mmCIF file of C-alpha atoms in Angstrom:
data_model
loop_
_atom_site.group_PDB
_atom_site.id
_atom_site.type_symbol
_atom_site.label_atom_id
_atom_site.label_comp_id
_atom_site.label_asym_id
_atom_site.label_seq_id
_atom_site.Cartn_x
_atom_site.Cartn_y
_atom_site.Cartn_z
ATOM 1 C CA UNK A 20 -180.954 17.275 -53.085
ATOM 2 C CA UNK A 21 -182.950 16.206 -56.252
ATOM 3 C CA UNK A 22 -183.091 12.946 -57.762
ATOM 4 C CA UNK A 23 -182.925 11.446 -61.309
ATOM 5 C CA UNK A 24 -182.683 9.462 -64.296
ATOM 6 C CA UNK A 25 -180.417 9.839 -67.000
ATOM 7 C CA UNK A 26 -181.249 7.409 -70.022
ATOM 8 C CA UNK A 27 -179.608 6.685 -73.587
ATOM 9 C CA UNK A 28 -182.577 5.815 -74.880
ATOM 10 C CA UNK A 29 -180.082 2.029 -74.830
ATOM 11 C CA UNK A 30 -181.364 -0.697 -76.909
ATOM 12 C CA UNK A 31 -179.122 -4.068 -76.473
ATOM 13 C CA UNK A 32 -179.885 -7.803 -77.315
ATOM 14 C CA UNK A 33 -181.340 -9.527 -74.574
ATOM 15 C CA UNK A 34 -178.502 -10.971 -72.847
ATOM 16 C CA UNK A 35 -179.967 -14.820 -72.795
ATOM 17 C CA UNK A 36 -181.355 -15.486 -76.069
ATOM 18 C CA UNK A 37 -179.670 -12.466 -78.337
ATOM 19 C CA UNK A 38 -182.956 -11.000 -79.208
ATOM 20 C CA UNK A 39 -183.146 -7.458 -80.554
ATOM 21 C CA UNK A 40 -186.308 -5.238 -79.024
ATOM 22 C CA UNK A 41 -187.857 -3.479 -82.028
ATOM 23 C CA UNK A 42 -186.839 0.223 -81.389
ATOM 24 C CA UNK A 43 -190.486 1.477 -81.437
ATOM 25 C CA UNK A 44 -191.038 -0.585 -78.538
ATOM 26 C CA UNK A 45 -188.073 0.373 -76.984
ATOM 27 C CA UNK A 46 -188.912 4.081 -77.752
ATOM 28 C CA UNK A 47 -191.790 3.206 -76.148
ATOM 29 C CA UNK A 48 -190.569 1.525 -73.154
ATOM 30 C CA UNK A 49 -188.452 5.406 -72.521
ATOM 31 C CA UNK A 50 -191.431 7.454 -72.346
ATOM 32 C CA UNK A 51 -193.165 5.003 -69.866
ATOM 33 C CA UNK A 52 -190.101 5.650 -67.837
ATOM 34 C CA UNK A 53 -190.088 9.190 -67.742
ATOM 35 C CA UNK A 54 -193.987 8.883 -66.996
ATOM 36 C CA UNK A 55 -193.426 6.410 -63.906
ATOM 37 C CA UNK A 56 -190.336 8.700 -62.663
ATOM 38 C CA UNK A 57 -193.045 11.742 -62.357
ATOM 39 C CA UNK A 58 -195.548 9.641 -60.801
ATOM 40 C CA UNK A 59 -193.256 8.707 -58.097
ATOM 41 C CA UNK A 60 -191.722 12.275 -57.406
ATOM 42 C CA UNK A 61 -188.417 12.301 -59.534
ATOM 43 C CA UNK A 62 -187.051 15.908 -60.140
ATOM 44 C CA UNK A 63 -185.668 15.037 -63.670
ATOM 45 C CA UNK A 64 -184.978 12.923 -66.642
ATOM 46 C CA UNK A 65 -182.298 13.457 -68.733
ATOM 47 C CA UNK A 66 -181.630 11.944 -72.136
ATOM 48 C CA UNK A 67 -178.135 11.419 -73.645
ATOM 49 C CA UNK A 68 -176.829 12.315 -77.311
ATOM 50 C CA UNK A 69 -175.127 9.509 -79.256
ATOM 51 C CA UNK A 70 -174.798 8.779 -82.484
ATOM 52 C CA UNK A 71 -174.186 4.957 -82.481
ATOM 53 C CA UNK A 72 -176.407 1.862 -83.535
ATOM 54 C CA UNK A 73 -176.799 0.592 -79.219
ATOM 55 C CA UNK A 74 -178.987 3.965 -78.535
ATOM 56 C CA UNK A 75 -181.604 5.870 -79.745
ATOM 57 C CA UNK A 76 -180.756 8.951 -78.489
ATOM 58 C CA UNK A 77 -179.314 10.548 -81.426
ATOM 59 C CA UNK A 78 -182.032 13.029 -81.260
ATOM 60 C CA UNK A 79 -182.651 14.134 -77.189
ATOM 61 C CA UNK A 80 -184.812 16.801 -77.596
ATOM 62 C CA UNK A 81 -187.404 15.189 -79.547
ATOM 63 C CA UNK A 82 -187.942 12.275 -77.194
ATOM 64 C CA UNK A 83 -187.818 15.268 -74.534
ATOM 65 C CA UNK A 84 -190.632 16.790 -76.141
ATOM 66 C CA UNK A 85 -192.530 13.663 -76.497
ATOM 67 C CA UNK A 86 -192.440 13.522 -72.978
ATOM 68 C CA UNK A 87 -192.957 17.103 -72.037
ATOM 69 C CA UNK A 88 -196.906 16.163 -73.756
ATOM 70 C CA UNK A 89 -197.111 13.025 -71.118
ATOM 71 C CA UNK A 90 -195.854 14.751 -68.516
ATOM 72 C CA UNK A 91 -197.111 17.914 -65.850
ATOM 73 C CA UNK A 92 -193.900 18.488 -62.947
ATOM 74 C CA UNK A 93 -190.745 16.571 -63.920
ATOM 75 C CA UNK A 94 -187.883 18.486 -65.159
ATOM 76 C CA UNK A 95 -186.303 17.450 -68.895
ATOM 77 C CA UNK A 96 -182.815 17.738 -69.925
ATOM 78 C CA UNK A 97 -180.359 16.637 -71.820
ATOM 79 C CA UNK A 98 -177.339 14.791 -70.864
ATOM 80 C CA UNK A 99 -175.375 15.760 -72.406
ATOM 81 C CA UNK A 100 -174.906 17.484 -75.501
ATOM 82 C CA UNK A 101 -172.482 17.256 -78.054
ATOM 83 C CA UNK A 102 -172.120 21.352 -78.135
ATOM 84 C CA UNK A 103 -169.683 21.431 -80.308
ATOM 85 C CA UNK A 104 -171.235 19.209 -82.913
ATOM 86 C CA UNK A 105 -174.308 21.479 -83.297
ATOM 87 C CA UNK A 106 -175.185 24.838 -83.892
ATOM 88 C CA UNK A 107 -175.994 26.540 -80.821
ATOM 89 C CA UNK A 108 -178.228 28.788 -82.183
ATOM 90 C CA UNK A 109 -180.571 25.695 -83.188
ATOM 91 C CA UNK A 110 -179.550 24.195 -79.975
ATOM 92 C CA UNK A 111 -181.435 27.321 -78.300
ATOM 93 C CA UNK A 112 -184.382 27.115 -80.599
ATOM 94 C CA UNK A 113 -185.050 23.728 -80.016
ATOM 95 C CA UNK A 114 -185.001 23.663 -76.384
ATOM 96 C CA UNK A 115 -186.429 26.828 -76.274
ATOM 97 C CA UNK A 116 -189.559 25.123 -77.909
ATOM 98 C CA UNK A 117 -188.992 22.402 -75.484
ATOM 99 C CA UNK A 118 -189.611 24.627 -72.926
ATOM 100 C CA UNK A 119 -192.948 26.349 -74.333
ATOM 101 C CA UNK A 120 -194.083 22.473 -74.918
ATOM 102 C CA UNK A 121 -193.221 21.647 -71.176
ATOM 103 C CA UNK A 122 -194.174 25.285 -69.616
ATOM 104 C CA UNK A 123 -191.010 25.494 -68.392
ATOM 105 C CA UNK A 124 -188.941 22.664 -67.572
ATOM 106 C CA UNK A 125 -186.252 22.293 -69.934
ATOM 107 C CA UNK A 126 -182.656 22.069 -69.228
ATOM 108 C CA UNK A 127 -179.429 21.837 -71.357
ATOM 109 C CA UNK A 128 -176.436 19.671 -70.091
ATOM 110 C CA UNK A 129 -174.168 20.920 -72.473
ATOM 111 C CA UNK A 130 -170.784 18.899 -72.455
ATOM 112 C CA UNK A 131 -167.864 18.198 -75.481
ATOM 113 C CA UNK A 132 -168.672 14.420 -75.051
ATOM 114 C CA UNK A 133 -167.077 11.240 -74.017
ATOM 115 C CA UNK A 134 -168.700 9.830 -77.451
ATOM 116 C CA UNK A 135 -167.054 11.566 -80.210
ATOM 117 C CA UNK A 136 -169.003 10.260 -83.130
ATOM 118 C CA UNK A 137 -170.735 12.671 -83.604
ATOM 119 C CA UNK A 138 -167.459 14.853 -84.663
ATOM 120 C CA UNK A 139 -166.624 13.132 -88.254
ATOM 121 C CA UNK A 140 -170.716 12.202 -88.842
ATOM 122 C CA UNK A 141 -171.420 15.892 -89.590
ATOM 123 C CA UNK A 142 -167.230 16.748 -90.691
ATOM 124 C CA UNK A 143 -166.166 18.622 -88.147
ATOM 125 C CA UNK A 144 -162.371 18.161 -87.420
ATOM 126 C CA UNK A 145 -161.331 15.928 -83.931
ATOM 127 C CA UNK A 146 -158.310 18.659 -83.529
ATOM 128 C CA UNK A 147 -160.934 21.549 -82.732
ATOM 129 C CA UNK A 148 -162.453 19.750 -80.027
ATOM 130 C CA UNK A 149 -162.266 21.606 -77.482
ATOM 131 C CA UNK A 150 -162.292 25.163 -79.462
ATOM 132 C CA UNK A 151 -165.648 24.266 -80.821
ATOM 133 C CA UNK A 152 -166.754 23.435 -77.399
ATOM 134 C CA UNK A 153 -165.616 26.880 -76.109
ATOM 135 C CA UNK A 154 -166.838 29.005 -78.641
ATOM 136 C CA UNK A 155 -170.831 27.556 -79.184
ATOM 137 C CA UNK A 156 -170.448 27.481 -75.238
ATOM 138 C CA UNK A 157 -170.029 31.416 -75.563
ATOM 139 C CA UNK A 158 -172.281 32.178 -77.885
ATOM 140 C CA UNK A 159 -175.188 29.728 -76.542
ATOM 141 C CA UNK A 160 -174.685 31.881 -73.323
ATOM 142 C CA UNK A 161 -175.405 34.730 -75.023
ATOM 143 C CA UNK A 162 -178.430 33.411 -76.764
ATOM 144 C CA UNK A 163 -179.831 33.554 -73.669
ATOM 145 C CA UNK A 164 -179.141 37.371 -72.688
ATOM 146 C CA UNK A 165 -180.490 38.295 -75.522
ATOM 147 C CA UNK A 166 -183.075 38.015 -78.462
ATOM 148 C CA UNK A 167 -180.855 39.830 -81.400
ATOM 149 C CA UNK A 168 -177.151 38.777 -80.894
ATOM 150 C CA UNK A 169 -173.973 39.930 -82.763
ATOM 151 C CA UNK A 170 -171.646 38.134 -82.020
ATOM 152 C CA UNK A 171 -168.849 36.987 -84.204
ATOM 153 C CA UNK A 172 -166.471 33.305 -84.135
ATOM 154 C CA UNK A 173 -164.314 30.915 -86.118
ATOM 155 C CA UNK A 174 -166.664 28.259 -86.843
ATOM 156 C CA UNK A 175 -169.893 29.856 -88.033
ATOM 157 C CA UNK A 176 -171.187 32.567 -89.705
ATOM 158 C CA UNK A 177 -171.749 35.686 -87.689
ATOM 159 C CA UNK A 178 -174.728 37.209 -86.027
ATOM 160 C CA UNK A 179 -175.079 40.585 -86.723
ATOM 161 C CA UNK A 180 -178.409 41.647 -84.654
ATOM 162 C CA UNK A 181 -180.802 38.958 -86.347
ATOM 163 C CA UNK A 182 -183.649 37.690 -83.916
ATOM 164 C CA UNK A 183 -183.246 34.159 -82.753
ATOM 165 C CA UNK A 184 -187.194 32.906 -81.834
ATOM 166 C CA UNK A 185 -188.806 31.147 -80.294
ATOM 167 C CA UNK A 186 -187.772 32.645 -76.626
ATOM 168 C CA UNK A 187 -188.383 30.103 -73.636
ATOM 169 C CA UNK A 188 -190.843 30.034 -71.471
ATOM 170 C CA UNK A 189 -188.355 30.476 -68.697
ATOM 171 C CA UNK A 190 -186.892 33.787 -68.033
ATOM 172 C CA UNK A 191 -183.483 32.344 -68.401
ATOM 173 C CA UNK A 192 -182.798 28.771 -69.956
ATOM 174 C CA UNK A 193 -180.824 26.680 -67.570
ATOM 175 C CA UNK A 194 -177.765 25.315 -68.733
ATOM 176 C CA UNK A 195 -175.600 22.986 -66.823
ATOM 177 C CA UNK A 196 -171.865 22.340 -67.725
ATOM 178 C CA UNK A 197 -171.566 18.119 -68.569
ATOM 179 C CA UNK A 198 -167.513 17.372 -66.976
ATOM 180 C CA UNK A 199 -165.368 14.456 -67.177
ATOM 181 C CA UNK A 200 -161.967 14.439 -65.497
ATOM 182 C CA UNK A 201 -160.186 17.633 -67.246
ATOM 183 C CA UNK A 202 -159.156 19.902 -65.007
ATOM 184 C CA UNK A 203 -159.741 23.169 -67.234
ATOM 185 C CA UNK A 204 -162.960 21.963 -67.953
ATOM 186 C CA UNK A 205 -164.078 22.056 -64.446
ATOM 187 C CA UNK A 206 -162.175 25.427 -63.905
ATOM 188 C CA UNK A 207 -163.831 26.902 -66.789
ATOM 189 C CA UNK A 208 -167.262 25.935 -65.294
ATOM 190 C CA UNK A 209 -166.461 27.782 -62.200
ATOM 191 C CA UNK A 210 -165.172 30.447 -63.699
ATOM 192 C CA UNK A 211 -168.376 31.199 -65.945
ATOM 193 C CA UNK A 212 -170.643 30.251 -62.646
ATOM 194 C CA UNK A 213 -172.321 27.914 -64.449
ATOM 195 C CA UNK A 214 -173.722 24.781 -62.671
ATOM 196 C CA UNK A 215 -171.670 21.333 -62.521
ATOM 197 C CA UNK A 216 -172.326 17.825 -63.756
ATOM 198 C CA UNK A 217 -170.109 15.489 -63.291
ATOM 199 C CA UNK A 218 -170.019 12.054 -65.369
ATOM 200 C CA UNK A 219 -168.917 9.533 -62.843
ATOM 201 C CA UNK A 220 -168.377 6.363 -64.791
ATOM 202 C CA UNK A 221 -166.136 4.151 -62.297
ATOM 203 C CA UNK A 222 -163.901 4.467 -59.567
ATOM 204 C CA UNK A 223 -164.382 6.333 -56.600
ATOM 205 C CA UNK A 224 -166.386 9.362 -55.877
ATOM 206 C CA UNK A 225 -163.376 10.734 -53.590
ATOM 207 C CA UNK A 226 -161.336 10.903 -56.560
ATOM 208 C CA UNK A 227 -162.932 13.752 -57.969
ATOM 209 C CA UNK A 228 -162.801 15.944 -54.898
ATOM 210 C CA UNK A 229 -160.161 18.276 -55.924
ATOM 211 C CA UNK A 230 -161.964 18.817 -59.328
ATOM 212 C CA UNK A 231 -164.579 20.180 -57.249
ATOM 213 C CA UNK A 232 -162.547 22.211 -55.027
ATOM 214 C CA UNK A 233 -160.990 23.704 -58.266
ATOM 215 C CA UNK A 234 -164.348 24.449 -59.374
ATOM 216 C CA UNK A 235 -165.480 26.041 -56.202
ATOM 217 C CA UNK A 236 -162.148 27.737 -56.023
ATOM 218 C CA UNK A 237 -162.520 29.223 -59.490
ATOM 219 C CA UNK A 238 -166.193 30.573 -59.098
ATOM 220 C CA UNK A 239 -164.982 32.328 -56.037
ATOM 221 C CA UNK A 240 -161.565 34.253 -57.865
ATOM 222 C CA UNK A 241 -164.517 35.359 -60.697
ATOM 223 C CA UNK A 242 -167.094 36.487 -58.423
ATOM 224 C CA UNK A 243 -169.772 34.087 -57.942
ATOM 225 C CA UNK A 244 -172.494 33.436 -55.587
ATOM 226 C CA UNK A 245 -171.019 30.334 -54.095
ATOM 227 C CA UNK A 246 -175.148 29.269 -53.782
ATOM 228 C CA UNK A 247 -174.826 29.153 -58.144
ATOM 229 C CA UNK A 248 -171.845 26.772 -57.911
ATOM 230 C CA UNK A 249 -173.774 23.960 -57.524
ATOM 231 C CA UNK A 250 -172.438 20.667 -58.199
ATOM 232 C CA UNK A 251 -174.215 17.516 -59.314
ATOM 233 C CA UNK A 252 -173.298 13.989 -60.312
ATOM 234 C CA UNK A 253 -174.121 11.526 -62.977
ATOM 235 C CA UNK A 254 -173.360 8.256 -62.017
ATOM 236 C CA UNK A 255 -174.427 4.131 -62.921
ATOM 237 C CA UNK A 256 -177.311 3.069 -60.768
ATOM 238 C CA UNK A 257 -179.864 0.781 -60.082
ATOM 239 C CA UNK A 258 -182.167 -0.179 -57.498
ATOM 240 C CA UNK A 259 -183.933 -3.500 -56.585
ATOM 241 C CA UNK A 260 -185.169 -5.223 -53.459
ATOM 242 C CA UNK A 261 -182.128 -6.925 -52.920
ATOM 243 C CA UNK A 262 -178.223 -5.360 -53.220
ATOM 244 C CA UNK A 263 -177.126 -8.859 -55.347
ATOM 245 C CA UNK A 264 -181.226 -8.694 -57.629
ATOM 246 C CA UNK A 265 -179.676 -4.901 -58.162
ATOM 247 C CA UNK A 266 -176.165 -6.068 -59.622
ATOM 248 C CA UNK A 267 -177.736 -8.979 -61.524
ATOM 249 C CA UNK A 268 -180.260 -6.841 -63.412
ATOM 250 C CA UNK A 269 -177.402 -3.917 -64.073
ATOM 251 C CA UNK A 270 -174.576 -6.520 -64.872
ATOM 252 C CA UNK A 271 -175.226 -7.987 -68.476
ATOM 253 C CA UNK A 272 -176.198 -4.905 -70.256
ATOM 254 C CA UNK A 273 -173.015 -2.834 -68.795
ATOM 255 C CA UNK A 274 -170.733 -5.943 -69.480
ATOM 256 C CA UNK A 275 -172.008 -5.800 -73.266
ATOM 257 C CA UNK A 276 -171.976 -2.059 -73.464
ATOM 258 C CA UNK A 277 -168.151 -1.421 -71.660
ATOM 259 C CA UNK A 278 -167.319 -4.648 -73.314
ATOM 260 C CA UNK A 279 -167.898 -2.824 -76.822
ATOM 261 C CA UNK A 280 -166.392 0.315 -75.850
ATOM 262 C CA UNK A 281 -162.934 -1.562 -74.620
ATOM 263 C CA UNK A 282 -162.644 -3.143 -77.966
ATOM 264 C CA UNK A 283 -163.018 0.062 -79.891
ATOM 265 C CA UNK A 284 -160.436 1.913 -77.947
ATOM 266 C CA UNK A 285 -157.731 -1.188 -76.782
ATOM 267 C CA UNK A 286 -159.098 -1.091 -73.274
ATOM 268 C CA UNK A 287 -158.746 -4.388 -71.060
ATOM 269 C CA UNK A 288 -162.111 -6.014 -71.204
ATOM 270 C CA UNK A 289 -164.605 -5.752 -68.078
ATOM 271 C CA UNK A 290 -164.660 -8.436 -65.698
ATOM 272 C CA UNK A 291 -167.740 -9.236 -63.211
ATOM 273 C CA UNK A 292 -164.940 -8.787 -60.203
ATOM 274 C CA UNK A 293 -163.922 -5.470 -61.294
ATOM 275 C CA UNK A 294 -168.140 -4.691 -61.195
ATOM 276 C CA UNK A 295 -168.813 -6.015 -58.077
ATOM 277 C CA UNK A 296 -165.476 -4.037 -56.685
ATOM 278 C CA UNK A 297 -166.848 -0.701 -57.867
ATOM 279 C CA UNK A 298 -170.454 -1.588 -57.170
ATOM 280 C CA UNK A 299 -168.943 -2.259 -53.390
ATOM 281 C CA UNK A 300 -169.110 0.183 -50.593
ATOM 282 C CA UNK A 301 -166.249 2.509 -52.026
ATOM 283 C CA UNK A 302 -167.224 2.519 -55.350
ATOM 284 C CA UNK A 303 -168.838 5.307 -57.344
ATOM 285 C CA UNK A 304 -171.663 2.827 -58.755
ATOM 286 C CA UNK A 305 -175.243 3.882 -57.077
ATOM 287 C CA UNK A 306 -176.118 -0.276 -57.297
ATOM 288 C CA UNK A 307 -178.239 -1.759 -54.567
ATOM 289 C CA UNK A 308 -181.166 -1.586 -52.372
ATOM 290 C CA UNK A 309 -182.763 1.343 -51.267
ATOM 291 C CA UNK A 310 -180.996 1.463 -48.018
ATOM 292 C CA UNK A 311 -177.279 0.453 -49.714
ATOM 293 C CA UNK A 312 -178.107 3.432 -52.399
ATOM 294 C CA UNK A 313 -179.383 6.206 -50.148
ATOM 295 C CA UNK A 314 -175.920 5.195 -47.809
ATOM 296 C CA UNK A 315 -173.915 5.450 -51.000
ATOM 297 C CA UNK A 316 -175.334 9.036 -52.104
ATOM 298 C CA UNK A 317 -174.937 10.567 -49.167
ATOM 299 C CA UNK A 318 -171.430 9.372 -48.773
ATOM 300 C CA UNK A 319 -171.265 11.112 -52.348
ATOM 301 C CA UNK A 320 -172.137 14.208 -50.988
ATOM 302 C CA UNK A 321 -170.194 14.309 -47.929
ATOM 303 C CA UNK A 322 -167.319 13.644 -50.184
ATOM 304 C CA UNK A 323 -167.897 16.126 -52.699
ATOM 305 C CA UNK A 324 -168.570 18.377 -50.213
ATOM 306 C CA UNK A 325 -172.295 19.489 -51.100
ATOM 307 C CA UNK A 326 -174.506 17.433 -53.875
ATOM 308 C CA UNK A 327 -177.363 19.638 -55.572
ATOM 309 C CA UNK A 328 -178.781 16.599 -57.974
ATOM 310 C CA UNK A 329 -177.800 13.058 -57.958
ATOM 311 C CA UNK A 330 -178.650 11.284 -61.876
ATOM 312 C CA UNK A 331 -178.497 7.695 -62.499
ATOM 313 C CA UNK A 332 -177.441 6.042 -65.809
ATOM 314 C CA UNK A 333 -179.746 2.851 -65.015
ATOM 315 C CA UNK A 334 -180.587 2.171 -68.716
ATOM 316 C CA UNK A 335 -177.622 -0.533 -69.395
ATOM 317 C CA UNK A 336 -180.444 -2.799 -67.161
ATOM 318 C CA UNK A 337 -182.803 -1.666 -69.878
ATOM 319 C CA UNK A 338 -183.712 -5.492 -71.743
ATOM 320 C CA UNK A 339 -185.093 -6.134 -68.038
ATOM 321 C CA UNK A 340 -188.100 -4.124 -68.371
ATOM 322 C CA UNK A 341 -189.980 -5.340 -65.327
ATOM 323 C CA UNK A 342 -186.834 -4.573 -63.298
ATOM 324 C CA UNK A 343 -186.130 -1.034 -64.750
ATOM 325 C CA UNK A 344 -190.036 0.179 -63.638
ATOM 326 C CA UNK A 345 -189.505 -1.828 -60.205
ATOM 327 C CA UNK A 346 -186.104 0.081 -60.051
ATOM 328 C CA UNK A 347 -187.428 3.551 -60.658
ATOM 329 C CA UNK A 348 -189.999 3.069 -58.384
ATOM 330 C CA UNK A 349 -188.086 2.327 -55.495
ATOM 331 C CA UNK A 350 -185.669 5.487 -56.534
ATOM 332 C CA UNK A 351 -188.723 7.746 -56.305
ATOM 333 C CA UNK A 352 -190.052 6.726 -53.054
ATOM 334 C CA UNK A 353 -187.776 4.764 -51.058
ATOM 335 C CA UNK A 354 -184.760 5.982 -52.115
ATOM 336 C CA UNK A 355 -185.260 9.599 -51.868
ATOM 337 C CA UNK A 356 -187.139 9.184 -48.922
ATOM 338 C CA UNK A 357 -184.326 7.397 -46.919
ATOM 339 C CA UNK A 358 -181.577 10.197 -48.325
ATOM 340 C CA UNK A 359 -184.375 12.904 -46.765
ATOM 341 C CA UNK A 360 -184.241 11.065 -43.892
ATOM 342 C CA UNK A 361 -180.464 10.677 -43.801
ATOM 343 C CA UNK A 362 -179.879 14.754 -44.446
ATOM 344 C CA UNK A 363 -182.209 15.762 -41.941
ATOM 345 C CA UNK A 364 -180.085 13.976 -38.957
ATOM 346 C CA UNK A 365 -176.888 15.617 -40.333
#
C-alpha cells in the first residue's frame, strides 16, 4: 500500500490572532512539505485545483513542477482536476512536461469536482457538467494512445491528425479517476479500467463499500485485469504524538474551512462533537497517533476490500507549521511502518 499527501496549497488566518500568512511564504511552506514527505519515504504528493481566495492551488501543475526540480523519487499528482473546466489537450501537454521535468513521476487525478468554481470563472455552463467531464475524459485517454489524434466532440474544436507534443517521459501517463458518491461515476471508472480515488470527506469508510463493489463489478463485465482496478482513498488526516495534539492541530482550520463551505451551500454548521465523532474509531477521518492512524487505515482497507494508496488532506492544520512537518514525519516513518507491520501479520 503507498502512502501520501494531498494538499490545497490552503492558506487560512491563524485561528488565534486572525493573521493572514503572506502567500509566498505559504507557497513556500508547500514545497518544504513535499521535500520532507520524500525525505521520509512518502510515495506521493498530490495538489488540488480550486479556484477560491482560501487556496493557492488554482494552478497544480506548476507548484508540481516546482517540486519535481526539489525533488529525486516521490511521485506528483494532481488531486484532482477540474477535467471538464480545461482543455484536455493542454491538460496532456502540461503534465506531459511535468513528467520530462520529474523523469517520470507525474500523475493526473482527473475528477468533475466537488468545487465547481471553476465552471462559470472560464463560462462554461453548470448543466453540462457531467457531459464535459465525459467527453475531455475520452479524448484525454486518447491523448495518450497516440501522438496525432482525430477525434471529434461537442465542446471543442476537432482534431483532425495534428501532433500534440511534448510526449511524457512515461510510456503511458497515469491517470487516476477522482470519485465522490455517484454511483455512475464509479461504474464508469470500472468500466474504462481506469484506477480509483475516492474523496472520503466524512462519515464512514464502510459506507462506500458497495461503490467499490460496483466498481470492481463493472471492470470485470468489460474485461479488465482485476490487478488494474485498483482502488485508493483520499481522506482528512493528521498525525501527532498524541490522538487529542492530532485533533487539536486539525480542528480550527477544518472548522473555518467546512464552516465556510456550510454557509455557501445552507448546510448546518460544524460542531467540535460532530469532529471528534468522525475523528473516533468508526469514522473515516485518518486523525491520531501513529498507532490510532495505522489501526484506522487498515480497517480502511479491510473494509474496502483491498487499498492500493491511502492520501491524506492534512493541509486544513496548515497555520500550524511546526505541527504539519512533525505530522508528515511521523506519516513517513512511523505510520507506514506500523501499517507494514500490520499487513504482514494478515
Amino acid at each position: 500500500m503507498e502512502i501520501g499527501i494531498d494538499s490545497f496549497a490552503a492558506i487560512f488566518p491563524d485561528p488565534v490572532n486572525g493573521a493572514l500568512p503572506a502567500a509566498a511564504d505559504r507557497m513556500a511552506g508547500v514545497l518544504e512539505e513535499i521535500e520532507l514527505a520524500e525525505r521520509v519515504g512518502l510515495h506521493f504528493f498530490g495538489i488540488g485545483e480550486h479556484h477560491r481566495s482560501e487556496f493557492l492551488d488554482s494552478s497544480p501543475v506548476t507548484i508540481l513542477a516546482a517540486a519535481a526540480a526539489r525533488t529525486e523519487r516521490i511521485r506528483l499528482t494532481s488531486a484532482v482536476t477540474v477535467l471538464g473546466a480545461v482543455d484536455p489537450v493542454r491538460l496532456f501537454q502540461e503534465f506531459a512536461t511535468l513528467d520530462l521535468i520529474s523523469r517520470g513521476r507525474a500523475e493526473i487525478v482527473a475528477g468533475r469536482g466537488s468545487s465547481v468554481e471553476a465552471f462559470p470563472l472560464f463560462g462554461l455552463p453548470m448543466r453540462d457538467y457531467d457531459e464535459l467531464f465525459a467527453e475531455k475524459l475520452d479524448l484525454l485517454l486518447l491523448l495518450r494512445e497516440t501522438t496525432h489524434p482525430t477525434w471529434k466532440g461537442r465542446f471543442r474544436a476537432p482534431l483532425t491528425g495534428q501532433g500534440v507534443f511534448p510526449r511524457p517521459h512515461q510510456a503511458r501517463l497515469p491517470v487516476w479517476i477522482g470519485v465522490g458518491g455517484t454511483p455512475e461515476s464509479f461504474e464508469r471508472a470500472g468500466r474504462l479500467g481506469l484506477p480509483l480515488m475516492i474523496a472520503i470527506v466524512g462519515g464512514t469508510f464502510d459506507r462506500f463499500r458497495p461503490l467499490v463493489d460496483l466498481y470492481r463489478e463493472a471492470g470485470a463485465r468489460a474485461g479488465h485485469d482485476p490487478v488494474q482496478l485498483k482502488v485508493a482513498i483520499h481522506a482528512m488526516g493528521f498525525v501527532a504524538d498524541s490522538d487529542a495534539a492530532a485533533r487539536d492541530a486539525f480542528y480550527p482550520g477544518w472548522a473555518q474551512m467546512i464552516s465556510k463551505y456550510a454557509r455557501e451551500r445552507g448546510w448546518s454548521q460544524p460542531t467540535r462533537a460532530q469532529f471528534e465523532a468522525t475523528a473516533g474509531p468508526e469514522g473515516a477521518f485518518l486523525i491520531g497517533n501513529p498507532a490510532t492512524v495505522a489501526a484506522k487505515i487498515q480497517h480502511a482497507n479491510e473494509v474496502l476490500g483491498g487499498l492500493s494508496r491511502v492520501a491524506f488532506q492534512m493541509t486544513s492544520a496548515a497555520s500550524e507549521t511546526a505541527a504539519m512537518l512533525r505530522a508528515i514525519e511521523l506519516l513517513g516513518t512511523e505510520v507506514a511502518l506500523a501499517v507494514r507491520t500490520l499487513d504482514a501479520s494478515t
